[in-house]
Amino acid sequence: MRYFPSQHLKDIRDLTDCNNHTDAVWLLAEILGDKKGLEITKALFTIQRVYGSTPEGAIQIRNETLHRLLQISANEFKNYDQIRAAF
């Protein structure tokens, strides 16, 4: 197992602190190289742009995607608890 880079933890924390949750999920998918997560977050960006906000259904999809990415992270990173806390 490896450690999740501390700079990326800070980036995710900063994004969520600024209410950029989809960006934070995208960053985790990018770091993990998770193509499905990247495709989903790109679609969510389009929905957000068209609606001007994030509809409830999109939030549910984002949360499901985050949950799946966190499960992957738990198996890959020793400092999973820090990743989870960043969100």
Coordinates of C-alpha atoms in Angstrom, one line a residue, residues 7-65:
Q7 CA -0.7 18.0 -1.4
H8 CA -3.7 16.2 -3.0
L9 CA -5.3 15.9 0.5
K10 CA -5.0 19.7 0.8
D11 CA -6.4 20.2 -2.7
I12 CA -9.4 18.1 -1.9
R13 CA -10.0 19.8 1.4
D14 CA -9.7 23.2 -0.2
L15 CA -12.2 22.3 -3.0
T16 CA -14.8 21.0 -0.5
D17 CA -14.3 24.0 1.8
C18 CA -15.1 26.2 -1.2
N19 CA -18.2 24.1 -2.0
N20 CA -16.6 22.6 -5.1
H21 CA -17.6 19.0 -4.3
T22 CA -17.8 17.7 -7.8
D23 CA -14.3 19.1 -8.5
A24 CA -13.0 17.2 -5.4
V25 CA -14.6 14.0 -6.6
W26 CA -13.1 14.5 -10.1
L27 CA -9.7 15.0 -8.6
L28 CA -9.9 11.8 -6.6
A29 CA -11.0 9.9 -9.8
E30 CA -8.1 11.5 -11.7
I31 CA -5.6 10.5 -9.1
L32 CA -7.0 6.9 -9.0
G33 CA -7.1 6.8 -12.8
D34 CA -10.7 5.8 -12.6
K35 CA -12.2 6.2 -16.1
K36 CA -15.8 5.7 -14.9
G37 CA -15.5 8.3 -12.2
L38 CA -14.0 10.7 -14.7
E39 CA -16.8 10.2 -17.1
I40 CA -19.5 10.7 -14.5
T41 CA -17.9 13.8 -13.1
K42 CA -17.6 15.3 -16.6
A43 CA -21.3 14.7 -17.1
L44 CA -22.0 16.3 -13.7
F45 CA -20.0 19.4 -14.8
T46 CA -22.3 19.6 -17.9
I47 CA -25.4 19.3 -15.7
Q48 CA -24.1 22.0 -13.3
R49 CA -23.3 24.3 -16.2
V50 CA -26.8 23.9 -17.8
Y51 CA -28.8 24.2 -14.6
G52 CA -26.6 26.8 -13.0
S53 CA -26.5 24.7 -9.8
T54 CA -26.3 21.0 -8.8
P55 CA -29.8 19.4 -8.9
E56 CA -30.6 16.8 -6.1
G57 CA -30.4 13.9 -8.5
A58 CA -26.9 15.0 -9.6
I59 CA -25.8 15.2 -5.9
Q60 CA -27.0 11.7 -5.4
I61 CA -25.0 10.4 -8.4
R62 CA -21.9 12.4 -7.2
N63 CA -22.2 10.9 -3.7
E64 CA -22.5 7.3 -5.1
T65 CA -19.5 8.0 -7.2

